[in-house]
Amino acid sequence: MNKPLEGIRVVECAFFVAAPSAGLNLADWGAEVIKVEPIYGEPGHRRDADGRIMTRDEYFNVYNRKKKGIALNTKDPRGMEMLYRLLEDADVFLTSYRPGALVKMGLNWEVLHEKFPKLIYAAITGFGDEGPEKDAPGFDTVAYWARSGLMQDVINRGNDVLIPPVAFGDLTCGAALAGAVGTALFNREHTGRAEKVTLSLYGLSLYSLSYMVFDVQTGGNYPASRLEPALPMMASFKCKDGKWFYMANVDHEKHYADLMRMLGREDLVEDERFKSRTAAQENREEFICMLDAEFARYTRDEVLDILKRADIAHSTINHVADNLRDPQAKANDYLKIMHMRDGVDVYVPSTPVRFGTSDMEEAGMGPLLGEDTLSVLTAAGYTAEELNHLAKENVIVGRQV
């Protein structure tokens, strides 16, 4: 894969997944990403019962692979001065700290833009830069899923609230922010201006729910029932072997007659209740129940063959674990092997946007706490004597310092 961001330096002060996953995308695209952790390590690390960072720290490694890692005590003025020195040569400052904390630390946009006018400022928040909850903690389960309506309205009516997948919204925001950083770099190249680029979990979730936001204003009612799909031939169905699939036919008139014939229901080809999209939508519960009965006569493989011959968009409804064996995922390098430090290999999803060839290199690893403190700060002009003194003063943590 091409590396369009080679030569770009990113300084990341961020925890958990949202902003770090933006840094991950930038690193995969060639940027040098320096992750700045507190001297005790960011809270996203997995720890043992004694509070020590575990050797097999999968989640931290997945979202911080290919980054350099340094550990600074930014509560000490000397640690903050070191961070400022790194920002002098940086192109991007990436953070997920809350707005109030950034002001207190002297890392808000106004301060950094005055000090470093060419520095692009990229930040993810839970609920946005303004309003009464701008400083509220906002993990993706809170701001992306619960607040927006996803957790309660994207379920089959009558069920309990959805159990949100951890970090789903974080990763969506991270990918979006990485793209926005690229746009800001392009703009700086042409205008000389550095921008503040912000994104919130809540805001992106509302954007992702655009259809439903429009729909509730024009009569839509959520949560919906499986028997009341947005389009009559866009729903999930269970086959006689107990396996599920999803069909998404958006061109009803084009495919309806052929599908009925393939299912052996020539008697329904001219049925006025179903043959047009408008009629099928007016009778959608009856229509879905009819399709339920028809698809239940076949195994899922048989149904998939019918839908393929009919050229109707469809997919098996899988479990997440099924992707580990999916030939389509393998063919596109969507999953890469990560060699953990304890010798165990795990699959991790690769960065979704590629430049040039789709071939992806090995996943790489996240940095150990302070793994690159010595090399990064030496390159920034600090002497070994200075670094050893700062380590003794607990201003930095570094390997071999």
CSV table of C-alpha atoms in Angstrom, one decimal:
chain,number,residue,atom,x,y,z
A,1,MET,CA,0.0,0.0,0.0
A,2,ASN,CA,1.2,3.5,-0.8
A,3,LYS,CA,2.1,5.8,2.1
A,4,PRO,CA,0.8,9.3,1.2
A,5,LEU,CA,1.5,10.7,4.7
A,6,GLU,CA,5.2,9.8,4.9
A,7,GLY,CA,7.1,12.8,6.4
A,8,ILE,CA,4.1,13.9,8.5
A,9,ARG,CA,4.5,13.9,12.2
A,10,VAL,CA,1.5,13.5,14.6
A,11,VAL,CA,1.7,14.0,18.3
A,12,GLU,CA,-1.1,12.1,20.0
A,13,CYS,CA,-2.4,12.8,23.5
A,14,ALA,CA,-5.4,10.5,23.7
A,15,PHE,CA,-6.9,7.6,25.6
A,16,PHE,CA,-8.9,4.4,24.8
A,17,VAL,CA,-10.0,4.0,21.2
A,18,ALA,CA,-11.7,7.0,19.4
A,19,ALA,CA,-8.7,9.4,18.8
A,20,PRO,CA,-6.1,6.6,19.0
A,21,SER,CA,-7.8,4.8,16.1
A,22,ALA,CA,-7.5,8.0,14.1
A,23,GLY,CA,-3.8,7.9,14.9
A,24,LEU,CA,-3.7,4.3,13.8
A,25,ASN,CA,-5.2,5.2,10.4
A,26,LEU,CA,-2.6,8.0,10.0
A,27,ALA,CA,0.2,5.7,11.0
A,28,ASP,CA,-0.9,3.1,8.4
A,29,TRP,CA,-0.9,5.8,5.8
A,30,GLY,CA,2.7,6.6,6.5
A,31,ALA,CA,2.7,9.3,9.2
A,32,GLU,CA,5.1,9.2,12.2
A,33,VAL,CA,2.7,9.1,15.2
A,34,ILE,CA,4.2,9.8,18.6
A,35,LYS,CA,1.8,8.6,21.4
A,36,VAL,CA,2.3,10.6,24.6
A,37,GLU,CA,1.2,8.6,27.7
A,38,PRO,CA,1.2,9.6,31.4
A,39,ILE,CA,4.1,8.0,33.2
A,40,TYR,CA,1.7,5.4,34.7
A,41,GLY,CA,0.3,4.5,31.3
A,42,GLU,CA,-2.9,5.5,29.7
A,43,PRO,CA,-6.1,3.9,31.2
A,44,GLY,CA,-6.7,1.9,28.0
A,45,HIS,CA,-4.0,-0.6,29.0
A,46,ARG,CA,-5.1,-4.0,30.3
A,47,ARG,CA,-3.7,-4.5,33.8
A,48,ASP,CA,-3.3,-7.4,36.2
A,49,ALA,CA,-4.7,-7.6,39.7
A,50,ASP,CA,-1.7,-5.5,41.0
A,51,GLY,CA,-2.3,-2.8,38.5
A,52,ARG,CA,0.7,-3.7,36.3
A,53,ILE,CA,0.3,-3.4,32.5
A,54,MET,CA,-0.1,-7.0,31.1
A,55,THR,CA,2.3,-8.5,28.6
A,56,ARG,CA,-0.7,-9.5,26.5
A,57,ASP,CA,-2.2,-6.1,26.1
A,58,GLU,CA,-4.3,-6.9,23.0
A,59,TYR,CA,-6.7,-3.9,23.0
A,60,PHE,CA,-4.0,-1.3,23.5
A,61,ASN,CA,-1.8,-2.9,20.8
A,62,VAL,CA,-4.7,-3.1,18.3
A,63,TYR,CA,-5.4,0.6,18.4
A,64,ASN,CA,-1.8,1.9,18.9
A,65,ARG,CA,0.2,-0.3,16.5
A,66,LYS,CA,3.0,1.3,14.5
A,67,LYS,CA,3.2,4.3,16.8
A,68,LYS,CA,6.2,5.5,18.8
A,69,GLY,CA,5.5,5.6,22.5
A,70,ILE,CA,6.8,8.1,25.1
A,71,ALA,CA,5.8,8.6,28.7
A,72,LEU,CA,5.7,12.2,30.2
A,73,ASN,CA,4.5,13.7,33.4
A,74,THR,CA,2.8,16.7,31.9
A,75,LYS,CA,1.7,17.8,35.4
A,76,ASP,CA,5.3,18.8,35.9
A,77,PRO,CA,6.3,22.0,34.0
A,78,ARG,CA,9.3,20.2,32.6
A,79,GLY,CA,7.2,17.5,31.1
A,80,MET,CA,4.9,20.1,29.5
A,81,GLU,CA,7.9,21.8,28.1
A,82,MET,CA,9.1,18.6,26.5
A,83,LEU,CA,5.6,18.1,24.9
A,84,TYR,CA,5.8,21.7,23.6
A,85,ARG,CA,9.2,20.9,22.1
A,86,LEU,CA,7.8,17.9,20.2
A,87,LEU,CA,4.9,20.1,18.9
A,88,GLU,CA,7.4,22.5,17.4
A,89,ASP,CA,8.2,20.0,14.8
A,90,ALA,CA,4.8,18.4,14.5
A,91,ASP,CA,2.2,18.7,11.8
A,92,VAL,CA,-0.8,17.5,13.7
A,93,PHE,CA,-1.8,17.5,17.4
A,94,LEU,CA,-4.4,14.7,18.0
A,95,THR,CA,-6.3,14.5,21.3
A,96,SER,CA,-9.4,13.2,23.0
A,97,TYR,CA,-9.0,15.1,26.3
A,98,ARG,CA,-12.0,17.0,27.4
A,99,PRO,CA,-12.2,20.7,26.4
A,100,GLY,CA,-11.9,21.9,30.0
A,101,ALA,CA,-8.9,19.7,30.7
A,102,LEU,CA,-7.2,21.0,27.5
A,103,VAL,CA,-7.6,24.6,28.7
A,104,LYS,CA,-6.2,23.8,32.1
A,105,MET,CA,-3.2,22.0,30.6
A,106,GLY,CA,-2.5,24.8,28.0
A,107,LEU,CA,-3.3,22.4,25.1
A,108,ASN,CA,-6.4,24.1,23.8
A,109,TRP,CA,-6.6,25.4,20.2
A,110,GLU,CA,-6.1,29.0,21.1
A,111,VAL,CA,-2.9,28.5,23.0
A,112,LEU,CA,-1.4,26.0,20.6
A,113,HIS,CA,-2.3,27.9,17.5
A,114,GLU,CA,-0.6,31.0,18.8
A,115,LYS,CA,2.6,29.0,19.7
A,116,PHE,CA,2.6,26.8,16.6
A,117,PRO,CA,0.6,28.5,13.8
A,118,LYS,CA,1.3,25.7,11.3
A,119,LEU,CA,0.0,22.9,13.7
A,120,ILE,CA,-3.2,21.2,12.7
A,121,TYR,CA,-5.4,20.6,15.8
A,122,ALA,CA,-7.6,17.5,15.7
A,123,ALA,CA,-9.9,16.6,18.6
A,124,ILE,CA,-12.6,14.1,19.3
A,125,THR,CA,-15.2,14.8,22.1
A,126,GLY,CA,-18.2,13.0,23.4
A,127,PHE,CA,-20.8,15.6,22.9
A,128,GLY,CA,-19.2,18.5,21.1
A,129,ASP,CA,-17.3,21.7,21.8
A,130,GLU,CA,-20.3,23.7,22.9
A,131,GLY,CA,-23.3,23.3,25.2
A,132,PRO,CA,-23.9,22.2,28.7
A,133,GLU,CA,-22.3,18.8,28.3
A,134,LYS,CA,-19.1,19.8,26.4
A,135,ASP,CA,-17.0,18.6,29.3
A,136,ALA,CA,-19.1,15.5,30.1
A,137,PRO,CA,-17.3,12.1,29.8
A,138,GLY,CA,-18.6,10.5,26.6
A,139,PHE,CA,-17.5,7.0,25.7
A,140,ASP,CA,-19.1,5.6,22.5
A,141,THR,CA,-21.6,3.5,24.4
A,142,VAL,CA,-22.8,6.7,26.1
A,143,ALA,CA,-22.6,9.4,23.5
A,144,TYR,CA,-22.8,7.4,20.2
A,145,TRP,CA,-25.2,4.6,21.1
A,146,ALA,CA,-27.3,5.7,24.1
A,147,ARG,CA,-27.8,9.4,23.5
A,148,SER,CA,-28.5,9.2,19.8
A,149,GLY,CA,-31.3,6.6,19.9
A,150,LEU,CA,-29.3,3.8,18.4
A,151,MET,CA,-29.5,1.6,21.5
A,152,GLN,CA,-33.2,1.8,21.8
A,153,ASP,CA,-34.6,2.3,18.3
A,154,VAL,CA,-32.4,0.0,16.2
A,155,ILE,CA,-34.0,-3.2,17.6
A,156,ASN,CA,-36.9,-5.4,16.7
A,157,ARG,CA,-40.0,-3.9,18.4
A,158,GLY,CA,-40.7,-5.7,21.7
A,159,ASN,CA,-37.1,-6.6,22.5
A,160,ASP,CA,-35.1,-5.0,25.2
A,161,VAL,CA,-32.5,-2.3,24.4
A,162,LEU,CA,-29.6,-3.3,22.2
A,163,ILE,CA,-26.3,-4.3,23.8
A,164,PRO,CA,-23.8,-2.0,21.9
A,165,PRO,CA,-20.6,-3.5,20.6
A,166,VAL,CA,-17.7,-1.9,22.4
A,167,ALA,CA,-15.7,0.8,20.5
A,168,PHE,CA,-18.0,0.6,17.4
A,169,GLY,CA,-18.7,4.4,17.5
A,170,ASP,CA,-15.1,5.1,18.5
A,171,LEU,CA,-13.7,3.5,15.4
A,172,THR,CA,-16.2,5.2,13.1
A,173,CYS,CA,-15.2,8.6,14.5
A,174,GLY,CA,-11.5,7.7,14.3
A,175,ALA,CA,-11.8,6.9,10.6
A,176,ALA,CA,-13.7,10.0,9.9
A,177,LEU,CA,-11.3,12.2,11.8
A,178,ALA,CA,-8.3,10.7,10.0
A,179,GLY,CA,-9.9,11.6,6.7
A,180,ALA,CA,-10.5,15.1,8.0
A,181,VAL,CA,-6.9,15.5,9.1
A,182,GLY,CA,-5.8,14.6,5.5
A,183,THR,CA,-8.1,17.3,4.2
A,184,ALA,CA,-6.7,19.8,6.7
A,185,LEU,CA,-3.1,18.9,5.6
A,186,PHE,CA,-4.2,19.4,1.9
A,187,ASN,CA,-5.7,22.8,2.8
A,188,ARG,CA,-2.5,23.9,4.7
A,189,GLU,CA,-0.4,22.9,1.7
A,190,HIS,CA,-2.5,25.2,-0.6
A,191,THR,CA,-3.3,28.1,1.8
A,192,GLY,CA,-0.7,28.0,4.5
A,193,ARG,CA,-3.4,28.0,7.2
A,194,ALA,CA,-3.6,25.4,9.9
A,195,GLU,CA,-7.2,24.4,10.9
A,196,LYS,CA,-8.9,23.2,14.0
A,197,VAL,CA,-10.7,19.9,13.1
A,198,THR,CA,-13.2,18.5,15.6
A,199,LEU,CA,-15.6,15.7,15.7
A,200,SER,CA,-17.9,14.3,18.4
A,201,LEU,CA,-19.3,10.8,19.0
A,202,TYR,CA,-22.8,12.2,19.4
A,203,GLY,CA,-22.6,14.3,16.3
A,204,LEU,CA,-21.4,11.5,14.1
A,205,SER,CA,-24.0,9.1,15.4
A,206,LEU,CA,-26.8,11.6,14.5
A,207,TYR,CA,-25.3,12.0,11.1
A,208,SER,CA,-25.2,8.2,10.7
A,209,LEU,CA,-28.9,8.1,11.7
A,210,SER,CA,-29.9,10.7,9.1
A,211,TYR,CA,-32.6,8.5,7.5
A,212,MET,CA,-34.3,7.9,10.9
A,213,VAL,CA,-34.0,11.5,11.9
A,214,PHE,CA,-35.9,12.5,8.7
A,215,ASP,CA,-38.3,9.6,9.1
A,216,VAL,CA,-39.5,10.4,12.7
A,217,GLN,CA,-40.5,13.8,11.4
A,218,THR,CA,-42.7,12.4,8.7
A,219,GLY,CA,-44.5,9.6,10.5
A,220,GLY,CA,-41.8,7.1,11.2
A,221,ASN,CA,-42.2,5.1,14.4
A,222,TYR,CA,-39.3,3.4,16.1
A,223,PRO,CA,-38.3,0.8,17.2
A,224,ALA,CA,-39.8,-1.0,14.2
A,225,SER,CA,-40.9,-4.5,13.6
A,226,ARG,CA,-39.2,-6.9,11.3
A,227,LEU,CA,-42.6,-7.2,9.6
A,228,GLU,CA,-42.5,-3.5,8.8
A,229,PRO,CA,-39.3,-2.9,6.7
A,230,ALA,CA,-38.5,0.4,5.1
A,231,LEU,CA,-38.9,-1.4,1.7
A,232,PRO,CA,-41.0,-4.5,1.2
A,233,MET,CA,-38.1,-6.7,0.0
A,234,MET,CA,-35.5,-5.4,2.4
A,235,ALA,CA,-35.6,-7.6,5.4
A,236,SER,CA,-34.1,-10.6,7.2
A,237,PHE,CA,-35.5,-14.2,6.8
A,238,LYS,CA,-34.9,-17.6,8.5
A,239,CYS,CA,-34.5,-20.7,6.4
A,240,LYS,CA,-35.5,-24.3,7.2
A,241,ASP,CA,-32.0,-25.1,8.5
A,242,GLY,CA,-32.4,-22.4,11.1
A,243,LYS,CA,-29.9,-20.1,9.4
A,244,TRP,CA,-30.7,-16.4,8.6
A,245,PHE,CA,-30.0,-14.2,5.6
A,246,TYR,CA,-30.7,-10.6,4.6
A,247,MET,CA,-32.2,-9.5,1.3
A,248,ALA,CA,-32.0,-5.9,0.1
A,249,ASN,CA,-33.9,-5.5,-3.1
A,250,VAL,CA,-34.5,-1.8,-3.8
A,251,ASP,CA,-35.9,-2.3,-7.3
A,252,HIS,CA,-39.2,-4.2,-6.6
A,253,GLU,CA,-40.7,-4.2,-10.0
A,254,LYS,CA,-37.5,-5.4,-11.7
A,255,HIS,CA,-37.0,-8.5,-9.5
A,256,TYR,CA,-40.4,-9.4,-7.9
A,257,ALA,CA,-41.8,-11.6,-10.8
A,258,ASP,CA,-38.5,-13.5,-11.3
A,259,LEU,CA,-38.2,-14.2,-7.6
A,260,MET,CA,-41.7,-15.5,-7.4
A,261,ARG,CA,-41.1,-17.9,-10.3
A,262,MET,CA,-37.8,-19.1,-8.8
A,263,LEU,CA,-39.7,-19.8,-5.6
A,264,GLY,CA,-42.3,-21.8,-7.5
A,265,ARG,CA,-45.0,-19.2,-6.9
A,266,GLU,CA,-46.1,-18.3,-10.4
A,267,ASP,CA,-49.6,-17.8,-8.9
A,268,LEU,CA,-48.3,-14.6,-7.2
A,269,VAL,CA,-46.6,-13.0,-10.2
A,270,GLU,CA,-49.6,-10.9,-11.0
A,271,ASP,CA,-51.0,-10.7,-7.5
A,272,GLU,CA,-52.2,-7.1,-7.1
A,273,ARG,CA,-51.3,-7.1,-3.4
A,274,PHE,CA,-47.6,-7.6,-4.0
A,275,LYS,CA,-46.5,-7.0,-7.6
A,276,SER,CA,-45.7,-3.3,-7.2
A,277,ARG,CA,-43.6,-1.7,-4.6
A,278,THR,CA,-46.4,0.6,-3.5
A,279,ALA,CA,-48.9,-2.3,-3.1
A,280,ALA,CA,-46.3,-4.5,-1.3
A,281,GLN,CA,-45.5,-1.7,1.0
A,282,GLU,CA,-49.2,-1.2,1.8
A,283,ASN,CA,-49.5,-4.9,2.5
A,284,ARG,CA,-46.0,-5.4,3.9
A,285,GLU,CA,-46.8,-7.4,6.9
A,286,GLU,CA,-48.7,-9.9,4.8
A,287,PHE,CA,-46.0,-9.8,2.2
A,288,ILE,CA,-43.2,-10.5,4.7
A,289,CYS,CA,-45.2,-13.4,6.2
A,290,MET,CA,-45.6,-14.9,2.8
A,291,LEU,CA,-41.9,-14.6,2.1
A,292,ASP,CA,-41.2,-16.1,5.5
A,293,ALA,CA,-43.2,-19.2,4.6
A,294,GLU,CA,-41.6,-19.5,1.2
A,295,PHE,CA,-38.0,-19.2,2.3
A,296,ALA,CA,-38.6,-21.6,5.2
A,297,ARG,CA,-39.1,-24.4,2.6
A,298,TYR,CA,-35.4,-24.1,1.6
A,299,THR,CA,-32.0,-24.3,3.2
A,300,ARG,CA,-30.0,-21.1,3.3
A,301,ASP,CA,-27.6,-22.3,0.7
A,302,GLU,CA,-30.6,-23.0,-1.6
A,303,VAL,CA,-32.0,-19.6,-1.0
A,304,LEU,CA,-28.7,-17.9,-1.6
A,305,ASP,CA,-28.4,-19.7,-5.0
A,306,ILE,CA,-31.9,-18.4,-5.9
A,307,LEU,CA,-31.0,-14.8,-4.9
A,308,LYS,CA,-27.7,-15.0,-6.8
A,309,ARG,CA,-29.4,-16.1,-10.0
A,310,ALA,CA,-32.0,-13.4,-9.5
A,311,ASP,CA,-29.2,-10.8,-9.1
A,312,ILE,CA,-30.7,-9.6,-5.8
A,313,ALA,CA,-28.4,-8.1,-3.2
A,314,HIS,CA,-28.2,-10.4,-0.2
A,315,SER,CA,-25.9,-11.7,2.5
A,316,THR,CA,-25.7,-14.4,5.1
A,317,ILE,CA,-26.4,-13.1,8.6
A,318,ASN,CA,-23.2,-14.0,10.3
A,319,HIS,CA,-21.6,-14.2,13.7
A,320,VAL,CA,-18.5,-12.0,14.2
A,321,ALA,CA,-16.4,-15.2,14.5
A,322,ASP,CA,-17.4,-16.2,10.9
A,323,ASN,CA,-15.3,-13.4,9.5
A,324,LEU,CA,-12.1,-15.2,10.7
A,325,ARG,CA,-12.9,-17.8,8.0
A,326,ASP,CA,-14.4,-15.6,5.4
A,327,PRO,CA,-12.6,-15.9,2.0
A,328,GLN,CA,-13.8,-12.4,1.1
A,329,ALA,CA,-12.1,-10.9,4.1
A,330,LYS,CA,-8.9,-12.9,3.4
A,331,ALA,CA,-8.8,-11.9,-0.3
A,332,ASN,CA,-9.0,-8.2,0.6
A,333,ASP,CA,-6.6,-8.4,3.6
A,334,TYR,CA,-9.3,-7.1,5.8
A,335,LEU,CA,-7.8,-9.1,8.7
A,336,LYS,CA,-4.1,-9.2,9.5
A,337,ILE,CA,-2.1,-11.3,11.9
A,338,MET,CA,-0.7,-9.5,14.9
A,339,HIS,CA,2.2,-11.4,16.6
A,340,MET,CA,1.7,-10.7,20.3
A,341,ARG,CA,4.7,-10.5,22.7
A,342,ASP,CA,3.7,-13.6,24.5
A,343,GLY,CA,3.9,-15.6,21.3
A,344,VAL,CA,0.2,-15.8,20.5
A,345,ASP,CA,-1.1,-14.7,17.1
A,346,VAL,CA,-4.4,-12.9,16.7
A,347,TYR,CA,-6.3,-11.5,13.8
A,348,VAL,CA,-6.9,-7.7,13.8
A,349,PRO,CA,-8.9,-5.7,11.3
A,350,SER,CA,-6.7,-3.7,9.0
A,351,THR,CA,-7.2,0.0,8.1
A,352,PRO,CA,-10.2,0.1,5.8
A,353,VAL,CA,-9.0,2.9,3.4
A,354,ARG,CA,-6.1,2.0,1.2
A,355,PHE,CA,-4.0,3.9,-1.3
A,356,GLY,CA,-2.9,2.1,-4.4
A,357,THR,CA,-2.6,-1.7,-3.9
A,358,SER,CA,-4.9,-3.4,-1.3
A,359,ASP,CA,-2.0,-5.4,0.0
A,360,MET,CA,-1.4,-4.6,3.7
A,361,GLU,CA,1.8,-5.2,5.6
A,362,GLU,CA,1.9,-7.0,9.0
A,363,ALA,CA,-0.2,-5.4,11.7
A,364,GLY,CA,2.8,-4.4,13.9
A,365,MET,CA,2.5,-3.8,17.6
A,366,GLY,CA,1.7,-0.9,20.0
A,367,PRO,CA,4.6,0.5,21.9
A,368,LEU,CA,5.6,-0.6,25.4
A,369,LEU,CA,5.2,2.2,28.0
A,370,GLY,CA,8.0,4.7,27.3
A,371,GLU,CA,9.5,2.4,24.6
A,372,ASP,CA,10.6,5.3,22.5
A,373,THR,CA,11.1,8.1,25.1
A,374,LEU,CA,14.9,8.0,24.8
A,375,SER,CA,15.1,8.1,21.0
A,376,VAL,CA,12.3,10.6,20.5
A,377,LEU,CA,13.6,13.1,23.1
A,378,THR,CA,17.2,12.7,22.1
A,379,ALA,CA,16.2,13.6,18.5
A,380,ALA,CA,14.4,16.6,20.0
A,381,GLY,CA,17.7,17.8,21.5
A,382,TYR,CA,17.8,16.4,25.0
A,383,THR,CA,21.1,14.9,26.2
A,384,ALA,CA,21.4,11.5,27.9
A,385,GLU,CA,22.4,13.3,31.1
A,386,GLU,CA,19.3,15.4,31.0
A,387,LEU,CA,17.0,12.4,30.3
A,388,ASN,CA,18.5,10.3,33.1
A,389,HIS,CA,18.0,13.2,35.5
A,390,LEU,CA,14.3,13.6,34.4
A,391,ALA,CA,13.8,9.9,34.8
A,392,LYS,CA,15.0,10.0,38.4
A,393,GLU,CA,12.6,13.0,39.0
A,394,ASN,CA,9.7,11.0,37.6
A,395,VAL,CA,9.2,13.5,34.7
A,396,ILE,CA,9.6,10.8,32.1
A,397,VAL,CA,9.5,7.0,31.9
A,398,GLY,CA,11.8,5.4,29.2
A,399,ARG,CA,13.3,2.2,28.3
A,400,GLN,CA,17.1,2.2,28.9
A,401,VAL,CA,17.0,5.8,30.1
